[in-house]
C-alpha angles and dihedrals in degrees: 000000000000126000092269117120115287139182115223130202132177123226147138135278120201133182138143090293094058140263135301139176115255139187118223118202123192124189111240088220088064094244102128157329122249134189139152120226121184091340095310119116115225123194134172148145092263142009091264093045101061117142133175108271093222102041105020090231109155119241108249144151094047149093126232123193129184142150127231127194109239118177116214122206116215126168091349095306124106114222127190116248134171126228111209113205127198119182121184116190116195127222120294113279126210091273090056095250126108113280089227138015117202119184124183124182127191122189114205105203136148094355093307136096119226114196131201096202116220115327124184095249097290104132095192094048089053091046090050090056089056094045090057090057096052121105116274111282096020117132134172108267094226139017113262119231118282092226093061 
């Protein structure tokens, strides 16, 4: 990733070969997601669109899990919350992409957990499901990155 501003989160990657800690970097400008798994650099326009930088091979047959801080404003006060993200990418289909993309988000806020359920990889659709469950007047304290 270039020297432009990024947000960085730690998480886990799991597949048939085992699990390893990963770092996920997302450009604040919304121009991409970046991570390195077992020495291979993966980049893409979104979490579910990661491909190997050298070969273009889509990431598949794995699970990625990470947490993101996400402040929530309620009654004029901003409270810290955490958005737990779980992305499951199915096996590679004939077109080279994962045969399924399952994304589940859980917002831990105010002593409660708000879940998106399974969404087909659309981060903002899943986040919208959570937003509709929040108490009246609650809003996310900042805009999440477009590339998510």
